[in-house]
Structures are given as C-alpha cells and as structure tokens.
Amino acid sequence: MAETFLFNIAERVLAKIVHLPLDEVRLAFNVKTDLKKLEDTMISIKTVLLDAERQQHQNEKLRLCMWKLRDIFYDAEDVIDDFRCEALRKQDAINHPNINNLKVRVLSSFCLPLSFSLKMSHKIKDINGRLGELATEWNSFDLRQCNDSRHVFRRETISFVDSTDVIGRDEDKENIISMLMKPSEDRNVPVIPIVGIGGLGKTTLAQFVYNDDRVTSLFPLKIWICVSEEFDLSRLLKLIIQSINKEENCDDLTLEALHACLRSLLNDKKFLLVLDDVWNENQAKWVELRNLLRSTDGFSPSKIIVTTRSLKVASIMSSIPPYILKGLSLDDCLTLFTKWAFNEGDERHPNLTRIGEEIVKKCKGVPLALRTLGSLLFQKTDESDWIYIRESDIWRLEQNENDILPELKLSYKHLPSHLQRCLAFLSLYKKDEIYYSDKVIRLWMANGLLEYPNQNQEWEDVGKRYLNELLSRCLIQKEKDFCLYFTFKMHDLVHDLVLDVSQKECKIVNSETETVDENVRHLLLCDEKLVEVPRVLREMKNVKTIIIQDASKESKTIHESLINLCVSNFKYLRALELRDSPLTALPNSIGALKHLRDLDLAKCEGIRELPRSFYKLRSLQSLNLGGTGLKQLPDSVQRLIELRHLEITVKAEHLKEIRAGCWTSLQYLKLNWCIGLECLPEGMQYLKSLRTLVLFRCGSLVSLPRSLKFLTKLEHLEIVRCFRINLKMELEEEEDKDLQLSLKTFSLLGLDDLGDLPRLLLQGSSSTLQQLRIKHCLELSVLPVWLLNLTSLRELEISSCHYLSALPEGIDRLTNLRKLTIRGCPELSKRYRKNRGEDWHKIAHIRKVVIKD
C-alpha cells in the first residue's frame, strides 16, 4: 500500500523553518507571524502523526485526510524554500553589483523587496487556511501522541521442522554444524549469526540444524527462543527458563531470582540456544544477557545461534563473521515451487511447467517468495492464471499475512521514518540497476530527504550514514568499492517492496504509460521508443525529480520539450538528469528553475556553452558537466555559491582564476577528460571547504600548484591517467615542515612518467593518511624513505609498478599498517613472498598481505 511519508515530510519542513535565516532576510512582521502560526500548527499535527500512520489502514477517511495533509506540507516546503532562493538572489546581487541592481545594493542590508514579502504572506496565509479547513476533520479522529518506537510484531516460531520440507539447505546446514563443533576459546558463549533478508529461510536453516541428530548428541540441552519484537532481559530469561523446565513458574520473580533460577537449571551444562528473529541494536541489552549466560568455569562449551536481518545486530552479538545466507539455486527453486504449486502425484502440464520456470526466476532464490507464488497457483490449471502471475509485479498480487511482501515489509516498518523515505526513493531506478552511492546521496540531498548534519559533519556524511544503515539491514547489497564511492544493488523483492510503498511518490514512465497520479513527485523516463514527452506528464505540476534514461538518442525533440515542460510546469523542480543527451544547447529559460539543486549533463557532448541565465540557478548544489563539449567554464558557474559537487570537462588550456568568495561550499571537484588543460586554475587556495579532488585523464597537466597546501580540509586526492604530470613537491619553506593537512586517501593510477611522490602533501598528512594506492606507474623505481613518516597509514596498495624492487627500509615502523597489496610487481612479489621471500620478515607484522603476480 502506498505510503504518505507524512511524519518525515513534517519533520523536514519544521527543520527548514527552524533553520530559516530570519535575521538575514528581515521579514515583514506579518510574514513572521504567519510563519509562526504555520510552525505551531505543524508541530501540533506532527505529535499525533505516528498514531495516524498506525490507524490509517483501518480508516479510509483518515487515510484520505493524510493525503490532503501531505500535499499541503509539500506546498509549505516549497514556500519555505522560496525564502532561501530569495536570500541567495540577494547575496548574489551583493557579490556581483552592477548598475541595474544599484537599488538592490542600497536596500539589501535592510529588507527583502516588498513585493516578495507580500507574495510570501499570501502563500503562507493560504497554507494556514487550508490547514484550518482540515482541522475539524483531523480532530474528529481523536488521535493520540505516541513515541516513535519501531517494534516489530510477527508470528511466533517453533523449533520443529520436517527435514523433508527443507530444500536446498544441506550445504548451509553442514557449514553451521561445523561451526558449532569448533572448540571455544572464551568464557562468553560463542555466537553464530545467520543473516539475510526476510523470507530467505534463516529460521528454517536454524530449525534444520537444531533438529539434526549430531547437534542433539553434541548438546544435551537445547533451547529455542523467538525473540522478535522486544529484547527485554526479564522476558527472555523467563522464556529460557520455561523452555528448560516447563513446570517452573517464574512469572512473579525478580531479575535477581530469575538469574539464580537460570543458573541452577543450567548448572554449567553444555547447551545450544537459538535466538530467532533478533532486531535489537542496543549493545547494552545484549551484554546483560550474554553475561548471565557466561560460563563460570573456563571456556564455554555451549553455543548460541542468532537469526537476524541486520549486520549491525550480528556485529553487536558476535565477534566472528556472520553467516550470510544466499538464495537457493535455480534447480532447488524449481523443486520448491513445484512442491507448493502441485499436489504430489498430480499430472504435470508441460505448458504450465514452462511458465512456472519463468515465474521462479522472478523470486531470485527467496524460498518464501516461491512458496507465496506457488500457493497462489495451487490446483489452478488454467494457463491464463499462470500467465497473470508471470506478468504481474509481486507487489500487485494479493498476499496473506505470512507471505513474502508482508514479511519484507517488517524490515521496512522497522526503519526510522527518514530511512523509509530514502529507501522508497530508490524505486525510481529499474530492477537490476546498479546504484552509485555518491549519485544517490546527491539526489537525496536535492530533494531534502537528509537530516540536518551535526557539528563537524557535512550533508554528504549524513547520506553515507543512511546508506551504511540500509546495507547493515540487508536492504541493499554492496557490489564494488571504488574508494571514493561504491556501487550497490537491491534485491528484486526489496525493489517490489519499495515500488509498493512509493506508488504516489515515484513513477517509471515509458512509451506504454497511460496514467500517472497527478501528485507523483519523482519521474524516471526510460524507453528507447520515447521520442516525445508523454502526454500524461503535461498536466502535472508538482514534479521534483526528472531523470531521462535510455530515451531515443536520434532525436533532440524529447530532451528539448522536456526542458520546456520543466520550465513551464515544474517550478519547484529539484533534480534534472539529462545524461548522455543529444542536446546541443540549453534554453535561456532554464534560469527560471530557481529551486534546481542537482543538474546532470554528463556526456552531453553537443553542449559547447552555457546560456546567459545560468547564474540564476543559484540553488544548485551539484553540477555535472563531465563529458560535455564546453570550450571554457563561464564566469556564471563561479556565481553558484551553493555548489558542493562539480565535475568539469573543458577544451581550454587554462581555466579562469577562482575568485575569493566563490565556491565556498564546494566539497568535490573533478576535472574530467580536460585533455588540453596544462595547469589547475589560479585561486585553488580559496576552496576552503574542498574535501575531494579528482584529476581524470588530464593528459597535458604538468604539475600541481603548491597552493594545494592551503586546502586543510582536503581528504581525498585521486590522479588518474595524467601522463605528463610531475608530482615532485618538496618542503621548500620553513613553515612547510609544520604543515597540518587532512588527506585520508591518496591514489595515483596510470601515471606512466611518475618518478616522485608529493612530499609536501603526504608528509603534511602524516597523522591522517590512511590509504595510499599506486597503480600502473611504470617508471616508478623507488619509494621515498620519508614514507615511513605516514604513521596513520592502514592500507598500502602497489600494482603494476614493474621497476619497483623494494619497500622503504624500516617498513615495520608503520605499526598501523593493516593491509598490504602487491600485484604485478615481479621484484616486489619475489622479495616479500610469504615465508619464502628474503624480506618477508619485514612485513610479517601486517595483518593482511596480498601478493599476486
């Protein structure tokens, strides 16, 4: 069922009101009064929203009222953002004065234009009026204030399973049993976590192991506890006690008495405890239980098996790597599906079997999904029924409480409200899509989905934290780590889940799309048959995100008409992606998109210049001009003071000087395929907020400016395929010796003529640098001795440096070095080969050494 995300939207709007620069914009009194009324009303509504979200599924009137509120809250957010846009316009007028805005310069320090204040006053009064009209209906629902607690209630599980019903888990069972048989080296009871998404069969595997004869003989005492919704110590102790001795009455016992009772029952017996379906991420609660189960006499012979959907839960409860449960093989999937779709001995219809094989592939190895779809087709022999299931998205099919979608929805409901909305946004991508972490974070930022960062944090850090939380809950899976970003995928069934909850937020549009809900906010247009903007979009007004993908590259029509539609209809557009478009120019009218925060024009090779109005896109946080045909970066881009992420491709030999006061928020700068660029622009020292600098295939670049030493926040520097670059940067001045920089990662990839490393930057980051990568630097023959000053270095990777014959003498002084990788370096490989190389002993202290020829 589609979610309103009302609680999160309310949180975000209220946070924006709190962060409004009221002193800066000096609002007229009536506007301040109206804003305060709006804030008070939204706070009042927000206090009961959690109760409303719980009741809405049983009360259709309440649900409809919540959808009305959602639209009002969205409109309120747009109005609040109007204030920010006006403040940016005023700041730009101050920074770039001219004869036409002289009056603005005189008045700017006193107030905003009267016309703007009047317009804002009218808009806020209108929103307050709409909220007032809904007040009577809203109050009639008698909603209560309740805490934002994410307890998960689900079915009780038992320890029994019929082994003949378990398909495809024999190898997993053997792996777990072998782990159970390993002797313990700790007083704490060893914990084996089984981790995977809902419906994958974690509980079934635990039952399979629990009932194996070898396990029964190995553990005289076996205890099965379904933890589920609440990790309460008293409750768990009672369940364990009653599992050991059903006659024991412990309902009224104190915690101390429960502990004593448990101790007498265990009496240092060897036991196996299964804690099924654990959600608790509070380490203190787990430690309380763990300590009560600890052996009183030497190493514990007992074991604990935990099933959970969360890698964080696994890491809290166990020091050993979790057992990550995978999906079933295709053959096992077919066997399980057939078991649920047909009665044993029934005649098998070849045509149904063929359709069944295609249905099975939709389930991607998840047993509960196979059971759900197999059960829907049980005793149905009409081919049309099977075709319907094959052609339908799983989220559109009717399901019972214990079927796959409700089971997965438990994971969704357990998320905090901000993560629910961010996860739902990922439905804007197609199934099997490769997601890029940095790109996803920028889209979340553009749409205001991130919480305000704490002190010493940036918005990008909040986005990374969100992704790590989704990874830990197994809702997304990391594919590959690229140091500065990573790629990830989403299981098809989780994608079905997010499609379900985001029906009125996100929509994928193709040439066959006939209807789109007018309140949808985010659109992906993807179909090579699309040669013009679908008619259904022309009536929409509230779109915040437009991504065009796989549309016809032969015609500019759809791209041009799409931009015109954005300008005319989507006044509050936040993100526009026209990657790989055949456009040759942007219209001057694009400057009207004053709320636009993310513009992606990557690989738009036909674009050779930007329109005069480009400076009006003052809200832009992310601008990707990589792979465009730009001759030079115009001055208008330097006027975008909100920019945080900038990728550039230009044909010029020199970039214009960066002026003081420009790009003061810039976090990420990438110069991409600037093949004629001979040097970095003057004024690099003004990029005081820069944290990441990437130089990619700038083949004419000959050196780095010493002004980089003033970028004290720079954390990541990556130089790739800049063939002519000379990185020799010595400590030339006395103050250079005391330089305090912040580099954490430094990567040199494909620098054919590299002979030296930049001492100025690296030694200046001696207390912060954690990762150093040197790859395909064919002329590099020696590493400097001063490399040993990098005392914080944790990872060193050297690949395809054929002339490099030795590491610096004294490498064992790098005591924090945890991982050393040597690939394609014949002399190094020979010299440091484990137990055979003449200098192996010099690196033997490093925890992980990988040497490959």
PDB file of C-alpha atoms in Angstrom, residues 361-608:
ATOM      1  CA  LYS A 361      13.145 -16.566 -11.899  1.00  0.00           C
ATOM      2  CA  LYS A 362      11.132 -13.613 -10.515  1.00  0.00           C
ATOM      3  CA  CYS A 363      11.714 -14.928  -6.985  1.00  0.00           C
ATOM      4  CA  LYS A 364      15.530 -14.615  -7.175  1.00  0.00           C
ATOM      5  CA  GLY A 365      16.161 -17.586  -4.905  1.00  0.00           C
ATOM      6  CA  VAL A 366      13.969 -16.500  -1.969  1.00  0.00           C
ATOM      7  CA  PRO A 367      12.069 -19.533  -0.574  1.00  0.00           C
ATOM      8  CA  LEU A 368       9.152 -17.555   0.890  1.00  0.00           C
ATOM      9  CA  ALA A 369       8.550 -15.853  -2.457  1.00  0.00           C
ATOM     10  CA  LEU A 370       8.486 -19.265  -4.138  1.00  0.00           C
ATOM     11  CA  ARG A 371       6.023 -20.522  -1.552  1.00  0.00           C
ATOM     12  CA  THR A 372       3.844 -17.402  -1.937  1.00  0.00           C
ATOM     13  CA  LEU A 373       3.570 -17.639  -5.725  1.00  0.00           C
ATOM     14  CA  GLY A 374       3.336 -21.436  -5.714  1.00  0.00           C
ATOM     15  CA  SER A 375       0.455 -21.275  -3.225  1.00  0.00           C
ATOM     16  CA  LEU A 376      -1.375 -18.706  -5.369  1.00  0.00           C
ATOM     17  CA  LEU A 377      -1.326 -21.228  -8.241  1.00  0.00           C
ATOM     18  CA  PHE A 378      -2.123 -24.340  -6.200  1.00  0.00           C
ATOM     19  CA  GLN A 379      -4.633 -26.546  -8.064  1.00  0.00           C
ATOM     20  CA  LYS A 380      -5.006 -23.945 -10.834  1.00  0.00           C
ATOM     21  CA  THR A 381      -4.586 -25.477 -14.282  1.00  0.00           C
ATOM     22  CA  ASP A 382      -5.878 -22.617 -16.401  1.00  0.00           C
ATOM     23  CA  GLU A 383      -2.903 -21.216 -18.319  1.00  0.00           C
ATOM     24  CA  SER A 384      -4.256 -17.655 -18.025  1.00  0.00           C
ATOM     25  CA  ASP A 385      -3.895 -17.803 -14.215  1.00  0.00           C
ATOM     26  CA  TRP A 386      -0.224 -18.718 -14.553  1.00  0.00           C
ATOM     27  CA  ILE A 387       0.409 -16.069 -17.200  1.00  0.00           C
ATOM     28  CA  TYR A 388      -1.193 -13.450 -14.934  1.00  0.00           C
ATOM     29  CA  ILE A 389       1.222 -14.312 -12.097  1.00  0.00           C
ATOM     30  CA  ARG A 390       4.160 -14.330 -14.512  1.00  0.00           C
ATOM     31  CA  GLU A 391       3.325 -10.906 -15.932  1.00  0.00           C
ATOM     32  CA  SER A 392       2.388  -9.207 -12.638  1.00  0.00           C
ATOM     33  CA  ASP A 393       4.748  -7.448 -10.253  1.00  0.00           C
ATOM     34  CA  ILE A 394       4.824  -9.341  -6.970  1.00  0.00           C
ATOM     35  CA  TRP A 395       3.750  -6.227  -5.076  1.00  0.00           C
ATOM     36  CA  ARG A 396       0.490  -6.083  -7.059  1.00  0.00           C
ATOM     37  CA  LEU A 397      -0.537  -9.636  -6.097  1.00  0.00           C
ATOM     38  CA  GLU A 398      -2.893 -10.297  -3.190  1.00  0.00           C
ATOM     39  CA  GLN A 399      -0.976 -11.757  -0.253  1.00  0.00           C
ATOM     40  CA  ASN A 400      -1.657 -13.178   3.193  1.00  0.00           C
ATOM     41  CA  GLU A 401      -0.032 -12.085   6.431  1.00  0.00           C
ATOM     42  CA  ASN A 402       2.808 -14.636   6.265  1.00  0.00           C
ATOM     43  CA  ASP A 403       3.565 -14.229   2.556  1.00  0.00           C
ATOM     44  CA  ILE A 404       6.662 -12.584   1.139  1.00  0.00           C
ATOM     45  CA  LEU A 405       5.658  -8.910   0.830  1.00  0.00           C
ATOM     46  CA  PRO A 406       4.247  -8.580   4.385  1.00  0.00           C
ATOM     47  CA  GLU A 407       7.350 -10.372   5.630  1.00  0.00           C
ATOM     48  CA  LEU A 408       9.664  -7.926   3.852  1.00  0.00           C
ATOM     49  CA  LYS A 409       7.519  -5.011   4.989  1.00  0.00           C
ATOM     50  CA  LEU A 410       8.515  -5.801   8.570  1.00  0.00           C
ATOM     51  CA  SER A 411      12.041  -4.687   7.689  1.00  0.00           C
ATOM     52  CA  TYR A 412      10.654  -1.507   6.140  1.00  0.00           C
ATOM     53  CA  LYS A 413       8.440  -0.711   9.127  1.00  0.00           C
ATOM     54  CA  HIS A 414      11.382  -1.171  11.476  1.00  0.00           C
ATOM     55  CA  LEU A 415      13.263   1.665   9.736  1.00  0.00           C
ATOM     56  CA  PRO A 416      13.224   5.212  11.142  1.00  0.00           C
ATOM     57  CA  SER A 417      10.946   7.493   9.110  1.00  0.00           C
ATOM     58  CA  HIS A 418      13.836   9.252   7.341  1.00  0.00           C
ATOM     59  CA  LEU A 419      15.251   5.941   6.123  1.00  0.00           C
ATOM     60  CA  GLN A 420      11.834   4.746   4.964  1.00  0.00           C
ATOM     61  CA  ARG A 421      11.524   7.707   2.633  1.00  0.00           C
ATOM     62  CA  CYS A 422      15.103   7.416   1.346  1.00  0.00           C
ATOM     63  CA  LEU A 423      14.672   3.690   0.670  1.00  0.00           C
ATOM     64  CA  ALA A 424      11.393   4.347  -1.148  1.00  0.00           C
ATOM     65  CA  PHE A 425      13.160   6.894  -3.376  1.00  0.00           C
ATOM     66  CA  LEU A 426      15.315   4.050  -4.742  1.00  0.00           C
ATOM     67  CA  SER A 427      12.230   2.723  -6.547  1.00  0.00           C
ATOM     68  CA  LEU A 428      12.984   5.431  -9.115  1.00  0.00           C
ATOM     69  CA  TYR A 429      15.565   3.047 -10.569  1.00  0.00           C
ATOM     70  CA  LYS A 430      14.776  -0.013 -12.667  1.00  0.00           C
ATOM     71  CA  LYS A 431      15.171  -3.558 -11.354  1.00  0.00           C
ATOM     72  CA  ASP A 432      18.728  -4.897 -11.518  1.00  0.00           C
ATOM     73  CA  GLU A 433      20.003  -1.327 -11.803  1.00  0.00           C
ATOM     74  CA  ILE A 434      23.489  -0.604 -10.496  1.00  0.00           C
ATOM     75  CA  TYR A 435      23.225   2.245  -7.988  1.00  0.00           C
ATOM     76  CA  TYR A 436      26.121   4.658  -7.428  1.00  0.00           C
ATOM     77  CA  SER A 437      26.371   5.758  -3.807  1.00  0.00           C
ATOM     78  CA  ASP A 438      27.509   9.331  -4.497  1.00  0.00           C
ATOM     79  CA  LYS A 439      24.805   9.899  -7.098  1.00  0.00           C
ATOM     80  CA  VAL A 440      22.068   8.564  -4.807  1.00  0.00           C
ATOM     81  CA  ILE A 441      23.240  10.801  -1.966  1.00  0.00           C
ATOM     82  CA  ARG A 442      23.144  13.878  -4.220  1.00  0.00           C
ATOM     83  CA  LEU A 443      19.567  13.104  -5.281  1.00  0.00           C
ATOM     84  CA  TRP A 444      18.544  12.629  -1.637  1.00  0.00           C
ATOM     85  CA  MET A 445      20.180  15.971  -0.827  1.00  0.00           C
ATOM     86  CA  ALA A 446      18.484  17.730  -3.728  1.00  0.00           C
ATOM     87  CA  ASN A 447      15.079  16.587  -2.507  1.00  0.00           C
ATOM     88  CA  GLY A 448      15.694  17.481   1.133  1.00  0.00           C
ATOM     89  CA  LEU A 449      15.497  13.886   2.373  1.00  0.00           C
ATOM     90  CA  LEU A 450      18.523  14.122   4.675  1.00  0.00           C
ATOM     91  CA  GLU A 451      18.516  15.253   8.293  1.00  0.00           C
ATOM     92  CA  TYR A 452      20.494  18.384   9.108  1.00  0.00           C
ATOM     93  CA  PRO A 453      24.113  17.378   9.822  1.00  0.00           C
ATOM     94  CA  ASN A 454      25.592  17.562  13.294  1.00  0.00           C
ATOM     95  CA  GLN A 455      28.537  19.790  14.135  1.00  0.00           C
ATOM     96  CA  ASN A 456      31.681  18.857  12.150  1.00  0.00           C
ATOM     97  CA  GLN A 457      29.544  16.850   9.708  1.00  0.00           C
ATOM     98  CA  GLU A 458      28.509  17.583   6.146  1.00  0.00           C
ATOM     99  CA  TRP A 459      25.336  16.636   4.264  1.00  0.00           C
ATOM    100  CA  GLU A 460      27.328  14.002   2.352  1.00  0.00           C
ATOM    101  CA  ASP A 461      28.304  12.351   5.646  1.00  0.00           C
ATOM    102  CA  VAL A 462      24.635  12.032   6.597  1.00  0.00           C
ATOM    103  CA  GLY A 463      23.915  10.381   3.231  1.00  0.00           C
ATOM    104  CA  LYS A 464      26.779   7.907   3.728  1.00  0.00           C
ATOM    105  CA  ARG A 465      25.427   7.046   7.163  1.00  0.00           C
ATOM    106  CA  TYR A 466      21.987   6.364   5.671  1.00  0.00           C
ATOM    107  CA  LEU A 467      23.463   4.030   3.043  1.00  0.00           C
ATOM    108  CA  ASN A 468      25.502   2.187   5.681  1.00  0.00           C
ATOM    109  CA  GLU A 469      22.338   1.657   7.727  1.00  0.00           C
ATOM    110  CA  LEU A 470      20.496   0.238   4.700  1.00  0.00           C
ATOM    111  CA  LEU A 471      23.494  -2.025   3.987  1.00  0.00           C
ATOM    112  CA  SER A 472      23.579  -3.267   7.569  1.00  0.00           C
ATOM    113  CA  ARG A 473      19.875  -4.157   7.361  1.00  0.00           C
ATOM    114  CA  CYS A 474      20.459  -6.144   4.145  1.00  0.00           C
ATOM    115  CA  LEU A 475      18.025  -3.945   2.199  1.00  0.00           C
ATOM    116  CA  ILE A 476      20.774  -3.133  -0.305  1.00  0.00           C
ATOM    117  CA  GLN A 477      23.941  -5.089  -1.158  1.00  0.00           C
ATOM    118  CA  LYS A 478      27.329  -3.564  -1.937  1.00  0.00           C
ATOM    119  CA  GLU A 479      28.717  -4.604  -5.325  1.00  0.00           C
ATOM    120  CA  LYS A 480      32.117  -2.916  -5.597  1.00  0.00           C
ATOM    121  CA  ASP A 481      34.085  -0.364  -3.601  1.00  0.00           C
ATOM    122  CA  PHE A 482      35.828   2.373  -5.615  1.00  0.00           C
ATOM    123  CA  CYS A 483      37.370   4.175  -2.638  1.00  0.00           C
ATOM    124  CA  LEU A 484      35.537   7.481  -3.208  1.00  0.00           C
ATOM    125  CA  TYR A 485      32.176   5.798  -3.798  1.00  0.00           C
ATOM    126  CA  PHE A 486      30.704   2.328  -4.100  1.00  0.00           C
ATOM    127  CA  THR A 487      28.112   0.618  -6.251  1.00  0.00           C
ATOM    128  CA  PHE A 488      25.237  -1.399  -4.844  1.00  0.00           C
ATOM    129  CA  LYS A 489      22.205  -3.377  -5.932  1.00  0.00           C
ATOM    130  CA  MET A 490      18.797  -4.058  -4.499  1.00  0.00           C
ATOM    131  CA  HIS A 491      17.189  -7.492  -4.441  1.00  0.00           C
ATOM    132  CA  ASP A 492      14.248  -7.666  -6.843  1.00  0.00           C
ATOM    133  CA  LEU A 493      11.855  -8.460  -3.998  1.00  0.00           C
ATOM    134  CA  VAL A 494      13.014  -5.458  -1.970  1.00  0.00           C
ATOM    135  CA  HIS A 495      12.518  -3.426  -5.156  1.00  0.00           C
ATOM    136  CA  ASP A 496       8.953  -4.777  -5.304  1.00  0.00           C
ATOM    137  CA  LEU A 497       8.513  -3.611  -1.717  1.00  0.00           C
ATOM    138  CA  VAL A 498       9.699  -0.058  -2.427  1.00  0.00           C
ATOM    139  CA  LEU A 499       7.548   0.103  -5.565  1.00  0.00           C
ATOM    140  CA  ASP A 500       4.582  -0.723  -3.363  1.00  0.00           C
ATOM    141  CA  VAL A 501       5.215   1.928  -0.710  1.00  0.00           C
ATOM    142  CA  SER A 502       6.244   4.684  -3.159  1.00  0.00           C
ATOM    143  CA  GLN A 503       3.329   4.432  -5.614  1.00  0.00           C
ATOM    144  CA  LYS A 504       2.358   8.084  -5.128  1.00  0.00           C
ATOM    145  CA  GLU A 505       5.919   9.398  -4.837  1.00  0.00           C
ATOM    146  CA  CYS A 506       7.894   7.795  -7.671  1.00  0.00           C
ATOM    147  CA  LYS A 507       6.949   6.597 -11.151  1.00  0.00           C
ATOM    148  CA  ILE A 508       8.837   4.977 -14.001  1.00  0.00           C
ATOM    149  CA  VAL A 509       7.400   6.186 -17.315  1.00  0.00           C
ATOM    150  CA  ASN A 510       7.784   4.514 -20.710  1.00  0.00           C
ATOM    151  CA  SER A 511       6.063   4.677 -24.081  1.00  0.00           C
ATOM    152  CA  GLU A 512       3.209   2.494 -22.810  1.00  0.00           C
ATOM    153  CA  THR A 513       2.416   4.538 -19.691  1.00  0.00           C
ATOM    154  CA  GLU A 514      -1.159   5.759 -19.888  1.00  0.00           C
ATOM    155  CA  THR A 515      -1.729   7.306 -16.460  1.00  0.00           C
ATOM    156  CA  VAL A 516       0.380   8.903 -13.764  1.00  0.00           C
ATOM    157  CA  ASP A 517      -1.040  10.078 -10.435  1.00  0.00           C
ATOM    158  CA  GLU A 518      -1.007  13.874 -10.566  1.00  0.00           C
ATOM    159  CA  ASN A 519       0.660  14.029  -7.146  1.00  0.00           C
ATOM    160  CA  VAL A 520       3.701  11.899  -8.074  1.00  0.00           C
ATOM    161  CA  ARG A 521       6.863  13.862  -7.320  1.00  0.00           C
ATOM    162  CA  HIS A 522       9.699  11.906  -8.946  1.00  0.00           C
ATOM    163  CA  LEU A 523       9.837  10.589 -12.520  1.00  0.00           C
ATOM    164  CA  LEU A 524      12.169   8.310 -14.468  1.00  0.00           C
ATOM    165  CA  LEU A 525      11.639   8.349 -18.243  1.00  0.00           C
ATOM    166  CA  CYS A 526      13.245   5.272 -19.734  1.00  0.00           C
ATOM    167  CA  ASP A 527      12.369   3.801 -23.092  1.00  0.00           C
ATOM    168  CA  GLU A 528      14.188   3.983 -26.420  1.00  0.00           C
ATOM    169  CA  LYS A 529      10.785   4.297 -28.087  1.00  0.00           C
ATOM    170  CA  LEU A 530      10.182   7.606 -26.312  1.00  0.00           C
ATOM    171  CA  VAL A 531      10.593  10.319 -28.928  1.00  0.00           C
ATOM    172  CA  GLU A 532       8.410  12.941 -27.234  1.00  0.00           C
ATOM    173  CA  VAL A 533       7.255  13.739 -23.728  1.00  0.00           C
ATOM    174  CA  PRO A 534       4.260  11.522 -22.834  1.00  0.00           C
ATOM    175  CA  ARG A 535       1.009  13.441 -22.830  1.00  0.00           C
ATOM    176  CA  VAL A 536       0.180  12.306 -19.281  1.00  0.00           C
ATOM    177  CA  LEU A 537       3.060  14.432 -17.944  1.00  0.00           C
ATOM    178  CA  ARG A 538       1.816  17.673 -19.446  1.00  0.00           C
ATOM    179  CA  GLU A 539      -0.949  18.014 -16.857  1.00  0.00           C
ATOM    180  CA  MET A 540       1.402  17.528 -13.893  1.00  0.00           C
ATOM    181  CA  LYS A 541       2.594  20.434 -11.739  1.00  0.00           C
ATOM    182  CA  ASN A 542       4.327  19.015  -8.658  1.00  0.00           C
ATOM    183  CA  VAL A 543       7.280  17.105 -10.086  1.00  0.00           C
ATOM    184  CA  LYS A 544      10.527  17.459  -8.096  1.00  0.00           C
ATOM    185  CA  THR A 545      12.826  14.989  -9.916  1.00  0.00           C
ATOM    186  CA  ILE A 546      13.188  14.198 -13.628  1.00  0.00           C
ATOM    187  CA  ILE A 547      15.641  11.570 -14.845  1.00  0.00           C
ATOM    188  CA  ILE A 548      15.710  10.709 -18.533  1.00  0.00           C
ATOM    189  CA  GLN A 549      17.397   7.428 -19.366  1.00  0.00           C
ATOM    190  CA  ASP A 550      17.590   5.247 -22.465  1.00  0.00           C
ATOM    191  CA  ALA A 551      15.399   7.649 -24.434  1.00  0.00           C
ATOM    192  CA  SER A 552      15.955   7.996 -28.169  1.00  0.00           C
ATOM    193  CA  LYS A 553      19.414   9.451 -28.894  1.00  0.00           C
ATOM    194  CA  GLU A 554      18.499  10.149 -32.520  1.00  0.00           C
ATOM    195  CA  SER A 555      16.064  12.957 -31.771  1.00  0.00           C
ATOM    196  CA  LYS A 556      16.577  16.054 -29.649  1.00  0.00           C
ATOM    197  CA  THR A 557      12.816  16.586 -29.514  1.00  0.00           C
ATOM    198  CA  ILE A 558      12.093  14.782 -26.271  1.00  0.00           C
ATOM    199  CA  HIS A 559      15.007  16.428 -24.459  1.00  0.00           C
ATOM    200  CA  GLU A 560      14.139  19.932 -25.645  1.00  0.00           C
ATOM    201  CA  SER A 561      10.446  19.537 -24.947  1.00  0.00           C
ATOM    202  CA  LEU A 562      11.239  18.044 -21.546  1.00  0.00           C
ATOM    203  CA  ILE A 563      13.269  21.097 -20.518  1.00  0.00           C
ATOM    204  CA  ASN A 564      10.494  23.366 -21.786  1.00  0.00           C
ATOM    205  CA  LEU A 565       7.986  21.347 -19.764  1.00  0.00           C
ATOM    206  CA  CYS A 566      10.172  21.690 -16.655  1.00  0.00           C
ATOM    207  CA  VAL A 567      10.354  25.471 -17.098  1.00  0.00           C
ATOM    208  CA  SER A 568       6.630  25.882 -17.753  1.00  0.00           C
ATOM    209  CA  ASN A 569       5.156  23.313 -15.338  1.00  0.00           C
ATOM    210  CA  PHE A 570       7.685  22.181 -12.741  1.00  0.00           C
ATOM    211  CA  LYS A 571       8.545  25.430 -10.991  1.00  0.00           C
ATOM    212  CA  TYR A 572       9.819  23.627  -7.909  1.00  0.00           C
ATOM    213  CA  LEU A 573      11.983  21.058  -9.710  1.00  0.00           C
ATOM    214  CA  ARG A 574      14.917  19.952  -7.513  1.00  0.00           C
ATOM    215  CA  ALA A 575      16.799  17.468  -9.735  1.00  0.00           C
ATOM    216  CA  LEU A 576      17.166  17.145 -13.509  1.00  0.00           C
ATOM    217  CA  GLU A 577      19.284  14.447 -15.149  1.00  0.00           C
ATOM    218  CA  LEU A 578      19.827  14.665 -18.909  1.00  0.00           C
ATOM    219  CA  ARG A 579      22.890  12.413 -19.028  1.00  0.00           C
ATOM    220  CA  ASP A 580      24.065  11.350 -22.498  1.00  0.00           C
ATOM    221  CA  SER A 581      21.544  13.653 -24.192  1.00  0.00           C
ATOM    222  CA  PRO A 582      21.870  14.760 -27.857  1.00  0.00           C
ATOM    223  CA  LEU A 583      21.148  18.355 -26.815  1.00  0.00           C
ATOM    224  CA  THR A 584      23.383  20.992 -28.376  1.00  0.00           C
ATOM    225  CA  ALA A 585      22.262  23.849 -26.113  1.00  0.00           C
ATOM    226  CA  LEU A 586      20.223  24.631 -23.019  1.00  0.00           C
ATOM    227  CA  PRO A 587      17.451  27.233 -23.425  1.00  0.00           C
ATOM    228  CA  ASN A 588      17.961  30.571 -21.731  1.00  0.00           C
ATOM    229  CA  SER A 589      14.669  29.972 -19.912  1.00  0.00           C
ATOM    230  CA  ILE A 590      16.344  27.298 -17.750  1.00  0.00           C
ATOM    231  CA  GLY A 591      17.323  30.142 -15.419  1.00  0.00           C
ATOM    232  CA  ALA A 592      13.713  30.139 -14.200  1.00  0.00           C
ATOM    233  CA  LEU A 593      14.325  26.853 -12.319  1.00  0.00           C
ATOM    234  CA  LYS A 594      15.474  28.688  -9.214  1.00  0.00           C
ATOM    235  CA  HIS A 595      14.876  25.662  -6.930  1.00  0.00           C
ATOM    236  CA  LEU A 596      17.021  23.294  -9.025  1.00  0.00           C
ATOM    237  CA  ARG A 597      19.726  21.710  -6.861  1.00  0.00           C
ATOM    238  CA  ASP A 598      21.069  18.871  -8.994  1.00  0.00           C
ATOM    239  CA  LEU A 599      21.756  19.208 -12.738  1.00  0.00           C
ATOM    240  CA  ASP A 600      23.449  16.301 -14.520  1.00  0.00           C
ATOM    241  CA  LEU A 601      24.577  16.982 -18.093  1.00  0.00           C
ATOM    242  CA  ALA A 602      27.271  14.274 -18.178  1.00  0.00           C
ATOM    243  CA  LYS A 603      28.226  13.093 -21.670  1.00  0.00           C
ATOM    244  CA  CYS A 604      26.169  15.805 -23.389  1.00  0.00           C
ATOM    245  CA  GLU A 605      28.927  16.220 -25.960  1.00  0.00           C
ATOM    246  CA  GLY A 606      26.908  18.640 -28.107  1.00  0.00           C
ATOM    247  CA  ILE A 607      26.740  21.308 -25.402  1.00  0.00           C
ATOM    248  CA  ARG A 608      29.581  23.772 -26.105  1.00  0.00           C
TER     249      ARG A 608
END
